[in-house]
Amino acid sequence: MGERISLAIPVYDEEEVLPELLERTRAVLDATPGGPHEIVFVDDGSSDRTLEVLRRAAAEDERLVVVALSRNFGHQTAISAALDYATGDAVLVMDGDLQDRPEELPRFLELYRQGYDVVYARRVRRKEPLWLRACYFLFYRLIAAVSDLRLPLDSGDFALLSKRAVAEIRRAPERHRYLRGLRTWVGFRQIGIEVERRQRAAGTAKYSPWKLLKLALDGIFAFSTVPLRAATLLGLLAILVAGGYAVYALFAKLVLDQSPTGFTALITAIVFLAGVQLIFLGVVGEYVGRIYEEVKRRPHYVVGELIRRP
């Protein structure tokens, strides 16, 4: 008997995509040796008929496990819930919009069988608008530059994880989760493969620009203290500039018998430094806010219903 594979798929208002998603994921598992395999769907508080479609599918197929959360907790939390309920020897994490093709599973499994605990997709030939692709490109390189870890470039959540890698991710207690970073943090043998990023099969994107920005901030603040150090460096630079200007003012007064003028420059400097202080007060607030969320120790999510065939 070969290894058991779990597909971990978060869904939110994906009623239009589900029929094709179910057909293709079932076909992929049918063609995969070993088993019994499973598909763990996490419904992240959908407001359409997503849960109803999954309920009917679970009644017909014993491989389906449906975890219905009590409300919308967010994409990263929904993936965490899927990992919590997955029981396979290897778990393939993929989005429910079919931008991640389930047919890529054999490529992931080939490297997993070579001894890799994490096989992640490096997204190439993305189909998003140009401005969004540019934002992704800049973000991945920014977080790689400031992170304390060596985070891979252009890698999303689409990845195959071994059972022990999943177990270590489950142990991570933080509330503001950036699973791409946690996946790197667990270590073990990791490798990336190039995977073409497809268009959505149907429906609309659930990540708004604000949610994408929030995810980016979660990644930066979870794996880097560079924003805090930047405040110190900028403060030192301001002191050096101010000291240099003070030396110049003394020289002009004592040697050149001139008094430096520049009311506009003075006001500009004051406003600039005040803005910088407010920005870094916000940065400190982000870290403090995350500490506040952690110490409350609330569960990551609440399960409203667990559906599987008896």
Coordinates of C-alpha atoms in Angstrom, one line a residue:
M1 CA 0.0 0.0 0.0
G2 CA 1.4 3.4 -1.0
E3 CA 1.1 6.7 0.9
R4 CA -2.2 8.4 1.7
I5 CA -2.7 11.8 0.2
S6 CA -4.8 14.6 1.6
L7 CA -5.9 17.6 -0.5
A8 CA -6.4 20.6 1.8
I9 CA -8.6 23.2 0.1
P10 CA -10.1 26.3 1.7
V11 CA -13.2 27.7 -0.1
Y12 CA -15.2 30.8 0.3
D13 CA -18.2 31.6 -1.9
E14 CA -17.0 29.2 -4.6
E15 CA -20.4 27.7 -5.6
E16 CA -19.6 28.2 -9.3
V17 CA -16.2 26.5 -9.2
L18 CA -17.1 23.5 -7.0
P19 CA -18.5 21.2 -9.7
E20 CA -15.4 21.3 -11.8
L21 CA -13.1 21.4 -8.7
L22 CA -14.8 18.2 -7.3
E23 CA -14.6 16.4 -10.7
R24 CA -10.9 17.2 -11.2
T25 CA -9.7 16.5 -7.7
R26 CA -11.5 13.2 -7.6
A27 CA -10.0 12.2 -11.0
V28 CA -6.5 13.0 -9.7
L29 CA -7.0 10.9 -6.6
D30 CA -8.5 8.1 -8.6
A31 CA -5.3 8.0 -10.7
T32 CA -2.9 8.2 -7.6
P33 CA -1.7 4.9 -6.2
G34 CA -2.0 4.2 -2.5
G35 CA -4.7 5.4 -0.3
P36 CA -7.3 5.7 1.0
H37 CA -6.9 9.3 0.0
E38 CA -9.0 12.3 1.2
I39 CA -10.1 15.8 0.3
V40 CA -10.5 18.2 3.2
F41 CA -12.6 21.2 2.3
V42 CA -12.8 24.1 4.8
D43 CA -15.8 26.3 4.1
D44 CA -14.7 29.7 5.5
G45 CA -18.2 31.1 6.3
S46 CA -19.6 31.1 2.7
S47 CA -22.7 33.1 2.1
D48 CA -23.7 31.3 -1.1
R49 CA -24.6 27.6 -1.7
T50 CA -21.0 26.4 -1.3
L51 CA -21.7 24.5 1.9
E52 CA -24.8 22.9 0.4
V53 CA -22.9 21.6 -2.6
L54 CA -20.2 20.2 -0.4
R55 CA -22.7 18.6 1.9
R56 CA -24.2 16.7 -1.0
A57 CA -20.8 15.7 -2.4
A58 CA -19.7 14.4 1.0
A59 CA -22.8 12.3 1.3
E60 CA -21.8 10.6 -2.0
D61 CA -18.1 10.3 -1.5
E62 CA -16.5 9.0 1.7
R63 CA -13.2 10.6 0.7
L64 CA -14.6 14.1 1.4
V65 CA -14.3 15.8 4.8
V66 CA -16.0 19.2 5.1
V67 CA -15.1 21.5 7.9
A68 CA -17.6 24.4 8.1
L69 CA -16.3 27.3 10.1
S70 CA -18.8 29.3 12.2
R71 CA -17.9 32.5 10.3
N72 CA -15.4 33.9 7.9
F73 CA -12.0 33.7 9.6
G74 CA -9.8 34.4 6.6
H75 CA -7.9 32.5 4.0
Q76 CA -4.7 31.7 6.0
T77 CA -6.8 30.5 9.0
A78 CA -8.9 28.3 6.7
I79 CA -5.8 26.7 5.4
S80 CA -4.6 26.1 9.0
A81 CA -8.0 24.4 9.8
A82 CA -7.5 22.2 6.7
L83 CA -4.1 21.1 7.9
D84 CA -5.5 20.4 11.4
Y85 CA -8.0 17.9 9.9
A86 CA -5.8 16.4 7.2
T87 CA -4.6 12.9 8.1
G88 CA -2.6 11.9 5.0
D89 CA 1.1 11.0 4.8
A90 CA 1.4 14.0 2.6
V91 CA -0.9 17.0 2.3
L92 CA -1.3 19.1 -0.9
V93 CA -2.4 22.6 -0.1
M94 CA -4.2 24.3 -2.9
D95 CA -6.7 27.2 -3.5
G96 CA -10.3 26.3 -4.4
D97 CA -10.5 28.6 -7.5
L98 CA -8.5 26.2 -9.7
Q99 CA -5.7 28.7 -10.2
D100 CA -3.7 25.8 -8.6
R101 CA -4.2 22.8 -10.8
P102 CA -4.8 19.5 -9.0
E103 CA -3.2 17.7 -12.0
E104 CA 0.2 18.9 -10.8
L105 CA 0.0 16.4 -7.9
P106 CA 2.2 13.8 -9.6
R107 CA 5.0 16.3 -10.0
F108 CA 4.9 17.1 -6.3
L109 CA 4.7 13.5 -5.3
E110 CA 7.8 12.6 -7.4
L111 CA 10.0 15.0 -5.4
Y112 CA 8.3 14.0 -2.1
R113 CA 9.2 10.4 -2.8
Q114 CA 12.8 11.5 -3.3
G115 CA 12.8 12.6 0.3
Y116 CA 11.7 16.2 0.3
D117 CA 9.3 17.3 3.1
V118 CA 8.2 20.5 1.4
V119 CA 7.6 20.9 -2.3
Y120 CA 6.4 24.3 -3.1
A121 CA 5.2 25.9 -6.4
R122 CA 7.1 28.9 -7.8
R123 CA 4.4 30.8 -9.7
V124 CA 5.3 31.6 -13.3
R125 CA 3.3 33.1 -16.2
R126 CA 0.7 34.6 -13.9
K127 CA -2.6 35.6 -15.5
E128 CA -3.4 38.5 -13.1
P129 CA -3.5 42.2 -14.3
L130 CA -0.1 43.8 -14.9
W131 CA -0.3 46.1 -11.8
L132 CA -1.1 43.1 -9.5
R133 CA 1.8 41.0 -11.0
A134 CA 4.1 44.0 -10.4
C135 CA 2.9 44.2 -6.7
Y136 CA 3.5 40.5 -6.2
F137 CA 7.0 40.8 -7.8
L138 CA 8.0 43.6 -5.5
F139 CA 6.5 42.1 -2.4
Y140 CA 8.2 38.8 -2.6
R141 CA 11.6 40.5 -3.1
L142 CA 10.9 43.0 -0.3
I143 CA 10.0 40.3 2.2
A144 CA 13.0 38.2 1.1
A145 CA 15.3 41.2 1.7
V146 CA 14.0 42.1 5.2
S147 CA 13.1 38.6 6.5
D148 CA 15.3 36.8 9.1
L149 CA 14.6 33.6 7.0
R150 CA 15.6 32.9 3.4
L151 CA 12.0 33.0 2.0
P152 CA 11.7 31.6 -1.6
L153 CA 10.6 34.1 -4.3
D154 CA 7.2 33.9 -6.1
S155 CA 5.9 31.0 -4.0
G156 CA 2.3 31.0 -2.8
D157 CA 0.4 28.5 -0.7
F158 CA 0.3 25.8 -3.3
A159 CA 2.6 23.1 -1.8
L160 CA 2.9 19.5 -0.8
L161 CA 3.9 19.0 2.8
S162 CA 5.0 15.8 4.5
K163 CA 3.2 14.6 7.7
R164 CA 6.0 15.8 10.0
A165 CA 6.1 19.2 8.3
V166 CA 2.4 19.6 8.8
A167 CA 2.8 18.5 12.5
E168 CA 5.4 21.3 13.1
I169 CA 3.2 24.0 11.4
R170 CA 0.3 22.9 13.6
R171 CA 2.5 23.6 16.7
A172 CA 3.0 27.3 15.6
P173 CA 0.6 29.3 17.9
E174 CA 0.5 32.7 16.2
R175 CA -2.8 34.3 15.2
H176 CA -1.6 36.4 12.4
R177 CA -0.5 33.5 10.2
Y178 CA 1.6 33.7 7.1
L179 CA 1.8 30.1 6.1
R180 CA 4.3 30.5 3.3
G181 CA 6.8 31.8 6.0
L182 CA 5.9 29.1 8.5
R183 CA 6.4 26.5 5.8
T184 CA 9.9 27.8 5.3
W185 CA 10.5 28.1 9.1
V186 CA 9.9 24.4 9.8
G187 CA 13.0 23.5 7.8
F188 CA 13.6 19.9 6.6
R189 CA 14.4 19.4 2.9
Q190 CA 12.6 21.8 0.7
I191 CA 12.5 22.4 -3.0
G192 CA 10.5 24.5 -5.5
I193 CA 9.1 23.7 -8.9
E194 CA 7.8 26.0 -11.5
V195 CA 4.0 25.9 -11.9
E196 CA 2.0 28.1 -14.3
R197 CA -0.5 30.2 -12.4
R198 CA -3.9 29.8 -14.1
Q199 CA -6.9 32.1 -14.3
R200 CA -9.8 31.5 -12.0
A201 CA -12.2 28.8 -13.3
A202 CA -15.2 30.9 -12.3
G203 CA -16.4 33.5 -9.9
T204 CA -14.5 36.5 -8.6
A205 CA -11.3 36.9 -6.6
K206 CA -11.8 37.0 -2.8
Y207 CA -8.6 38.9 -2.0
S208 CA -9.3 42.6 -2.2
P209 CA -6.3 45.0 -2.4
W210 CA -6.8 45.7 1.3
K211 CA -6.7 42.0 2.1
L212 CA -3.5 41.6 0.0
L213 CA -1.9 44.4 1.9
K214 CA -2.9 42.9 5.2
L215 CA -1.4 39.6 4.2
A216 CA 1.8 41.3 3.1
L217 CA 2.1 43.1 6.4
D218 CA 1.5 39.9 8.3
G219 CA 4.4 38.3 6.4
I220 CA 6.7 41.2 7.1
F221 CA 5.9 41.7 10.7
A222 CA 5.9 38.0 11.5
F223 CA 9.3 37.3 10.1
S224 CA 11.3 40.5 10.4
T225 CA 12.2 43.2 12.9
V226 CA 13.7 45.4 10.2
P227 CA 10.9 48.0 10.4
L228 CA 11.8 48.6 14.1
R229 CA 15.5 48.9 13.2
A230 CA 14.7 51.3 10.4
A231 CA 13.3 53.7 13.0
T232 CA 16.6 53.7 14.8
L233 CA 18.7 54.1 11.7
L234 CA 16.5 57.0 10.4
G235 CA 16.8 58.6 13.9
L236 CA 20.6 58.3 13.7
L237 CA 20.6 59.8 10.2
A238 CA 18.4 62.7 11.4
I239 CA 20.9 63.4 14.3
L240 CA 23.8 63.4 11.9
V241 CA 22.1 65.8 9.5
A242 CA 21.1 68.1 12.4
G243 CA 24.6 68.0 13.9
G244 CA 26.1 68.8 10.5
Y245 CA 23.7 71.7 10.1
A246 CA 24.6 73.0 13.6
V247 CA 28.3 72.9 12.8
Y248 CA 27.6 74.8 9.5
A249 CA 25.5 77.4 11.4
L250 CA 28.3 78.0 14.0
F251 CA 30.9 78.3 11.2
A252 CA 28.7 80.8 9.3
K253 CA 28.2 82.9 12.4
L254 CA 31.7 82.9 13.8
V255 CA 33.8 82.8 10.6
L256 CA 31.6 84.3 7.9
D257 CA 29.6 86.6 10.2
Q258 CA 26.4 85.3 8.6
S259 CA 23.2 84.0 10.2
P260 CA 21.7 81.1 8.2
T261 CA 18.1 81.7 7.2
G262 CA 15.4 79.5 5.8
F263 CA 12.0 79.5 7.5
T264 CA 10.5 77.3 4.7
A265 CA 13.3 74.7 5.1
L266 CA 12.8 74.7 8.9
I267 CA 9.1 74.1 8.6
T268 CA 9.6 71.4 6.0
A269 CA 12.1 69.6 8.3
I270 CA 9.8 69.8 11.3
V271 CA 6.8 68.4 9.3
F272 CA 9.0 65.7 7.7
L273 CA 10.3 64.5 11.1
A274 CA 6.8 64.6 12.6
G275 CA 5.5 62.4 9.8
V276 CA 8.4 60.0 10.2
Q277 CA 7.6 59.8 13.9
L278 CA 4.0 59.0 13.3
I279 CA 4.8 56.4 10.7
F280 CA 7.1 54.6 13.1
L281 CA 4.7 55.0 15.9
G282 CA 2.3 53.0 13.6
V283 CA 5.0 50.4 13.1
V284 CA 5.5 50.0 16.8
G285 CA 1.7 49.8 17.1
E286 CA 1.6 46.9 14.6
Y287 CA 4.0 44.9 16.7
V288 CA 2.2 45.8 19.9
G289 CA -1.2 44.9 18.4
R290 CA 0.1 41.5 17.4
I291 CA 1.4 40.9 20.9
Y292 CA -2.1 41.9 22.2
E293 CA -3.7 39.4 19.9
E294 CA -1.4 36.6 21.0
V295 CA -1.8 37.1 24.7
K296 CA -5.6 36.7 24.5
R297 CA -5.0 33.1 23.5
R298 CA -8.3 32.8 21.5
P299 CA -8.6 29.7 19.3
H300 CA -7.7 30.3 15.6
Y301 CA -11.1 29.4 14.4
V302 CA -14.5 27.9 15.5
V303 CA -15.9 24.9 13.8
G304 CA -19.7 25.1 13.2
E305 CA -20.1 21.7 11.6
L306 CA -18.0 18.7 10.6
I307 CA -19.4 16.8 7.7
R308 CA -18.3 13.4 6.4
R309 CA -20.0 10.2 5.2
P310 CA -20.7 7.8 8.1

